[in-house]
């Protein structure tokens, strides 16, 4: 199911990973998010992606993770990381976010919201960090960056390390938006306006963040 849930272009680019995805699917039957959402970030056409936002693993609270990094199901309580992202977005763009704001909408506008680990056990953050997801997501990002120019927002050390291995990618680094590190370099980093400036320099369409 995981491989089949991907966009045909992703399937063509990552065909050699179909057996690995089958193994991961067998190992994650009781994990979060639900099986139909695990590969959601890969359901979009990669040719439309201009910005990549790298997360680590899904929210571990049942009913929260959506398959898009940092996004949540409508009506659920916002995690602190998402609150901090919204605060920085509003400050960066000097605006007030609408009540209907949904981070998942960015996936329709050329943003890949990708966790490096796509599953986790309920209430156990990081529990699948050594399961094998990182090899797959790294391969996907390396392929994406080799096919087209992308801007990578690398938040936190794991994201920075992965972004450093992406050919041609323009990397914008900062601290992670988690409550433990947001005040140490995420707040005030202006990642959204900087990403759009980088896109314009490359002759690419900026992202409509709101």
Steps between C-alpha positions, in 0.01 A plus 500: 500500500774751591668489160168515314398810698783701348463724196604318179807719462618411851436135415716527190778679687498261796400168342792318661358583845169318450623187690631717785164677526324165513723401793434830677128460448511159665689644799271798558148358512428645846670835451407862437378649279244256362617291205314702238681818610857375540605580141285811465797731441594287200155514343573843349678545168868550584546709186287770670715514816706816549551501878569213740433530874668220694356363821614203707210263569120520530319640801466199736160590644219295340280699264748782442746400221388552141785362291632854444782618725378743770139505372215374719149366461235772510357554846790351695704694754801669342841365604750760616717454190207595277413797720858620466496454121182706477649771721812525285290499182286789626807695614693427182218614271388776738141381497233326704425140409139425407301274732468252214876466452605140433865411449399207280388747232867568427521155340270629224729799438834338433620415852610150603424455871715197570600322817821301471323217689145447377354296789520472878335298773215669691633721780859397424674774300802382306414134547542426127812710448714190435244302303637590158295802397798734488664310216184530293429867571862593439492322163180684411646840584828431323306402188272803524792740538684339209198537272411865572592804703343506846528710813541298822396643836719298735374541856723336760818292481356181341344707220825693451699179470267358239475825306880515474488190280255639245658605170402841363257573783497846655496439876361747752594385850366587843425345836205263528159655588455275803448678834847386608682677218274754327642789704854395406482594135164410351315812607619786284655277233240607241508169308188568295599835351857376453373195310296723269796731442712198407231375263477837328879508453469162330220625278244279671154592626492588870285303741161639606540442873158647589 
